[in-house]
XYZ file of C-alpha atoms in Angstrom:
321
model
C 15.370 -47.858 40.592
C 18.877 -46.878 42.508
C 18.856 -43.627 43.971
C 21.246 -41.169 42.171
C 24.568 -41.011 43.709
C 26.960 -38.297 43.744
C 30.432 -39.061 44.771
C 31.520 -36.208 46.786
C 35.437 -37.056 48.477
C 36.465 -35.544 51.727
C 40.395 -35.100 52.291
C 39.868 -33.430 55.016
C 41.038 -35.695 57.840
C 43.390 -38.791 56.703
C 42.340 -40.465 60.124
C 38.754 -40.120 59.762
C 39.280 -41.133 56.145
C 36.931 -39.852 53.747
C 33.185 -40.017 52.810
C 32.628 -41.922 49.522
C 29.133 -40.377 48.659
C 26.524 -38.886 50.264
C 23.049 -39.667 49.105
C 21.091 -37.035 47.792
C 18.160 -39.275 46.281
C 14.771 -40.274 47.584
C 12.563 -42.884 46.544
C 9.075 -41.029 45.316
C 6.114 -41.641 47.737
C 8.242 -43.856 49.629
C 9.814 -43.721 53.313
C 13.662 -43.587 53.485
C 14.203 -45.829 56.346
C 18.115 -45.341 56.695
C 17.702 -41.272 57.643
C 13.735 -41.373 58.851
C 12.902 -39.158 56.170
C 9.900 -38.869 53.757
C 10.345 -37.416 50.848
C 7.867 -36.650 47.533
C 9.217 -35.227 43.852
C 7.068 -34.463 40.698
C 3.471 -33.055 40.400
C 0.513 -34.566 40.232
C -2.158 -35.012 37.311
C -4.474 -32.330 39.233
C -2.021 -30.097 39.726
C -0.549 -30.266 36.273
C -4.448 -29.830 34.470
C -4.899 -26.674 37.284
C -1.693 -25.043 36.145
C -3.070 -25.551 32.349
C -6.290 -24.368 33.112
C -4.816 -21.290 34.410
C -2.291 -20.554 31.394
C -5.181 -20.857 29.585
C -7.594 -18.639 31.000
C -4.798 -15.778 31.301
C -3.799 -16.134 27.945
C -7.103 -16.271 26.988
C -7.788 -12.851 28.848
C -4.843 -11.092 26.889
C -5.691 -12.141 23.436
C -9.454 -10.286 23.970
C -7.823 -7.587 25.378
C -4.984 -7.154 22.492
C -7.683 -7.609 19.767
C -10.326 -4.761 21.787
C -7.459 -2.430 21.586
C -6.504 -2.865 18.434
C -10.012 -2.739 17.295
C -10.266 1.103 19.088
C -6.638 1.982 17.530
C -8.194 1.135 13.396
C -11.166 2.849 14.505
C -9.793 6.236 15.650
C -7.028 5.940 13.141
C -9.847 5.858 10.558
C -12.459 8.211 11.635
C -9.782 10.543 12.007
C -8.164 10.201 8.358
C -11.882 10.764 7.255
C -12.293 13.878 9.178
C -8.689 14.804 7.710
C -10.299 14.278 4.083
C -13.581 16.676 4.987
C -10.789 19.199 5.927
C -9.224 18.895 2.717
C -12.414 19.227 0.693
C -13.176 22.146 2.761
C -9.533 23.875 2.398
C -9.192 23.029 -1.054
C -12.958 24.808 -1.710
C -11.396 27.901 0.207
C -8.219 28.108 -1.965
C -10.353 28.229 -4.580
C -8.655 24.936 -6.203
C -9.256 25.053 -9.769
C -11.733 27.147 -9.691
C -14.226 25.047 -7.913
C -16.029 23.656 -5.336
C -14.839 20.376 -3.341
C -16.794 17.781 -1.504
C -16.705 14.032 0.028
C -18.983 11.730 -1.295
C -19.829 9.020 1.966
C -20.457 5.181 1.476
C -20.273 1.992 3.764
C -16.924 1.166 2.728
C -14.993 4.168 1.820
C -15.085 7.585 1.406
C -14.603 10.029 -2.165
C -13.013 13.334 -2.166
C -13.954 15.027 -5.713
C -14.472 18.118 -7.454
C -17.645 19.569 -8.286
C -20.947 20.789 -7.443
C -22.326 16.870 -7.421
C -20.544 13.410 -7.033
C -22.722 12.872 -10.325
C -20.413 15.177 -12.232
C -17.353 15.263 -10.690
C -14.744 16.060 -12.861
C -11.987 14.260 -10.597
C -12.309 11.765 -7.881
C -10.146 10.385 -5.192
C -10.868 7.373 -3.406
C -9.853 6.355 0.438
C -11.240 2.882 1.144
C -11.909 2.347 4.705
C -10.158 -0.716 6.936
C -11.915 -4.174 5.957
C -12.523 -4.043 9.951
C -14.653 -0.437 9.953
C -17.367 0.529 8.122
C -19.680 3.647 7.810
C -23.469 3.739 9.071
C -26.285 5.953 10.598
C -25.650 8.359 7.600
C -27.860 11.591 8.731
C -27.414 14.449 6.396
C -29.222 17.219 5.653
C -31.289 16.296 2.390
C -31.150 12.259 3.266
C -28.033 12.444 0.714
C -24.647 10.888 1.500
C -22.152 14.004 0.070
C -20.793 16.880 1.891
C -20.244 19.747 -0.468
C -18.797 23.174 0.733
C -19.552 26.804 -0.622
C -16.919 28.508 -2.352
C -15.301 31.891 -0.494
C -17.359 31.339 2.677
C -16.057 27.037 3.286
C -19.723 26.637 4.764
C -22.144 23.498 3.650
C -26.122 23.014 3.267
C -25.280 19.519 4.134
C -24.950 19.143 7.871
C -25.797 16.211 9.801
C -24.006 13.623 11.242
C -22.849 9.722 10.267
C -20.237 7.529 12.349
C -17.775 4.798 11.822
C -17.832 1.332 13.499
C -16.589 -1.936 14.341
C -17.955 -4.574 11.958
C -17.346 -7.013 14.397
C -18.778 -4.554 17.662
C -21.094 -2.121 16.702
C -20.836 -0.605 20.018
C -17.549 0.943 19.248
C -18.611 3.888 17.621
C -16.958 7.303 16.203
C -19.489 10.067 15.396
C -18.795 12.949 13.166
C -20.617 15.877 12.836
C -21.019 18.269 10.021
C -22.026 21.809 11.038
C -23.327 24.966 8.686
C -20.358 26.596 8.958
C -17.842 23.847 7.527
C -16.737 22.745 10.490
C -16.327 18.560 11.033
C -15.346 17.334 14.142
C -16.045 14.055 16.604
C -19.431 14.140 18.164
C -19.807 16.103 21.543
C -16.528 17.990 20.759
C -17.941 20.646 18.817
C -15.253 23.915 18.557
C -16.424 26.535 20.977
C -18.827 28.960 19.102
C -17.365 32.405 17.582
C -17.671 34.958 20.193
C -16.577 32.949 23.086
C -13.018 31.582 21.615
C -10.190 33.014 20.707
C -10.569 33.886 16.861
C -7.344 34.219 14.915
C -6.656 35.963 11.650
C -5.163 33.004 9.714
C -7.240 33.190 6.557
C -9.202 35.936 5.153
C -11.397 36.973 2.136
C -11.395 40.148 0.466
C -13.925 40.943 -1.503
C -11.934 44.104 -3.023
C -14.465 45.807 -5.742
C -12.006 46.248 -8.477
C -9.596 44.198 -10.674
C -5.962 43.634 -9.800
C -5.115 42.098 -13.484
C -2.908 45.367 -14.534
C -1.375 45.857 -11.229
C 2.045 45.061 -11.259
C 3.500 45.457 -7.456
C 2.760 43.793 -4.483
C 3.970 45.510 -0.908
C 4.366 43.588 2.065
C 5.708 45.687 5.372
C 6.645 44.216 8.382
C 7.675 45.380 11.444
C 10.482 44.263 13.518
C 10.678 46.518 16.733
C 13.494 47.831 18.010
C 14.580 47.433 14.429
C 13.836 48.586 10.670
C 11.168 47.647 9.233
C 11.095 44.751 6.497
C 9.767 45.624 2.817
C 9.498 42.543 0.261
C 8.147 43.578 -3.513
C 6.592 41.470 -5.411
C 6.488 41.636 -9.291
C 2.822 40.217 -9.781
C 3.721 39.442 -13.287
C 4.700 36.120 -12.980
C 2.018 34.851 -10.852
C -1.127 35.451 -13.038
C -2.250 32.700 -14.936
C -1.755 33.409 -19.469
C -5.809 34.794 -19.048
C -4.975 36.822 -16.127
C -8.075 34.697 -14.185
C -5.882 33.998 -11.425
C -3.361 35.449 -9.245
C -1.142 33.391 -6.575
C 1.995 33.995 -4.960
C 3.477 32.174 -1.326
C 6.888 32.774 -0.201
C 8.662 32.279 2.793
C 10.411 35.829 4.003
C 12.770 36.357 6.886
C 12.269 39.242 9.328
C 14.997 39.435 11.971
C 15.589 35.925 12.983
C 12.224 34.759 12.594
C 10.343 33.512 9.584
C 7.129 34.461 7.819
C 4.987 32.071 5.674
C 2.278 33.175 3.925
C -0.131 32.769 0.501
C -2.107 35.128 -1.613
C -4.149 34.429 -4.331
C -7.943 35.111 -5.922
C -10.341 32.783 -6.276
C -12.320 34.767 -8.446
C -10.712 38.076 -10.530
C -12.140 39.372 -13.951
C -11.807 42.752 -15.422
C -13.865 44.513 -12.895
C -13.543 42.713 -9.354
C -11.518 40.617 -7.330
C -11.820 37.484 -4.513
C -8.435 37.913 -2.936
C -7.228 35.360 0.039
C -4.528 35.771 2.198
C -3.617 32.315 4.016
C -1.598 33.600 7.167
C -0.979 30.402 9.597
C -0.277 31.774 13.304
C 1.939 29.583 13.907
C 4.504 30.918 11.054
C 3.565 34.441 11.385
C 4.521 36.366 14.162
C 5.315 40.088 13.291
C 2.915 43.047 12.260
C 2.904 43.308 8.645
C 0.414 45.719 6.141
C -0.104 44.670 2.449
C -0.218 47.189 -0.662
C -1.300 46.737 -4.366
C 0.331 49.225 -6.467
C 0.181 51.681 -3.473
C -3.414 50.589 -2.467
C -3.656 50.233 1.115
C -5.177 46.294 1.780
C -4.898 45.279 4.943
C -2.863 45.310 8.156
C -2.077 42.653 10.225
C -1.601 43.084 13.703
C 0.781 40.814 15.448
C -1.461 38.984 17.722
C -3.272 36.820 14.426
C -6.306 38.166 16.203
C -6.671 42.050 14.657
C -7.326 42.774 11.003
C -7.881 46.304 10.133
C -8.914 46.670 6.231
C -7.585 49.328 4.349
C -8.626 51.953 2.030
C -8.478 49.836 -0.663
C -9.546 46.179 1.022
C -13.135 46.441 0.277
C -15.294 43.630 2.158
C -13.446 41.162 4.136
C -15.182 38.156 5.443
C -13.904 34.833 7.694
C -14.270 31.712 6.110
């Protein structure tokens, strides 16, 4: 084959007339005899297969890493919506949902949040199937049963244990979750620090009272706003009773200066001689001192730091869920 040619013209000098190409070609594996130059082009077959062999293994190497990680990413984003669903059960026991206990009912596959004493009899059921890539296994509860069911007023549960999510595919990639007596679920070998050496905060409390709120008819929150006046909200209980008068709730949001404070109360239990009240006081959204009245009964009073509850004459028993 003729090398390749590239015409390049030089005007530079009429007398020395001008170059009509100059050749840029070279024969392959050959020696170019009119410069004394060698010259080789292309790759060969061992160098080409190499190259593969290396595209391969690299790509190889990024597709097992890509599919580990996204293994770990299902199973955290899992085994955390699970513990999300124990929390529920948990806070909607504490609220005093409908008047009844909550729980999560635990299988391979998926896991049940329902309403009841027993799975057997739940009244209402809601399902959250796992990932088709995680299951549930090494189910250790108290009892050798697979449902967590939490105490009304107090949030705590007989059934504590442990169980864990996996990898179907790995069963070395593991998330444990433990159940504790006091409610509390959390990821293995992360327990909470025990009362008495955290910080407690006052964002939910139980007040076992002693008497019946159904025929009182104000509600007196005070909070303080130093240097200025104090803020006073009334609430007309009327319209938060239930047509029996076997439940009270009331949340509101209320400004105080230029802050904002959100807060719930409501009974879990009231009859015509006693009364379960709750007050659900997030520290995050509550920031100022503030003292609650029933018709004139003293309650409670909040200190500012979500750390000090002082009950008042009329609070009776109050207890931390």
């Amino acid at each position: 084959m003729r090398n390749f040619q590239f015409l390049i013209f030089n005007f530079q000098n009429r007398k020395a007339g001008f170059t009509r190409y100059i050749n840029f070609g070279c024969r392959p594996w050959r020696h170019d005899h009119t410069d004394g130059r060698s010259c080789i082009t292309g790759f060969t077959l061992l160098e080409i297969v190499v190259s593969i062999a290396i595209l391969i293994l690299i790509a190889s190497a990024a597709s097992v890493s890509f599919s580990n990680s996204r293994k770990v990413r299902e199973l955290t984003t899992a085994s955390q919506n699970v513990l999300s669903i124990l929390r529920t059960a948990q806070s909607k026991t504490l609220a005093g949902e409908e008047a009844s206990q909550w729980g999560v009912h635990i299988e391979q596959t998926q896991v049940i949040l329902f309403r009841g004493a027993t799975y057997a009899g739940a009244g209402l059921t809601e399902t959250y199937p796992l990932p088709s890539t995680i299951e549930i296994a090494n189910i250790t509860l108290l009892g050798s049963g697979s449902d967590v069911i939490f105490k009304r007023i107090e949030g705590t549960t007989d059934e504590t244990g442990a169980f864990e999510l996996r990898v179907k595919s790995d069963t070395t990639k593991t998330f444990s979750i433990t159940v504790d007596s006091s409610g509390k679920v959390y990821q293995t070998g992360t327990a909470p620090t025990p009362i008495g050496t955290r910080i407690t905060d006052a964002r939910h409390r139980a007040f076992a009272l002693g008497w019946s709120i159904q025929n009182s008819t104000t509600t007196t929150l005070t909070f303080e706003n130093p240097p200025y006046p104090n803020t006073i909200v009334m609430i007309l209980m009327a319209s938060y009773f239930d047509a029996g008068k076997t439940k009270f709730d009331w949340s509101g949001t209320i400004a105080v200066g230029t802050t904002t404070q959100i807060l719930r109360i409501h009974t879990t239990s009231l009859s015509v001689a006693d009364t379960i009240l709750h007050i659900d006081r997030d520290c995050r959204r509550n920031t100022k001192k503030m003292r609650i009245d029933i018709d004139a009964k003293y309650i409670a009073l909040y200190e500012a730091d979500c750390k000090t509850v002082i009950v008042g004459n009329y609070g009776g028993t109050m207890t931390e869920p």
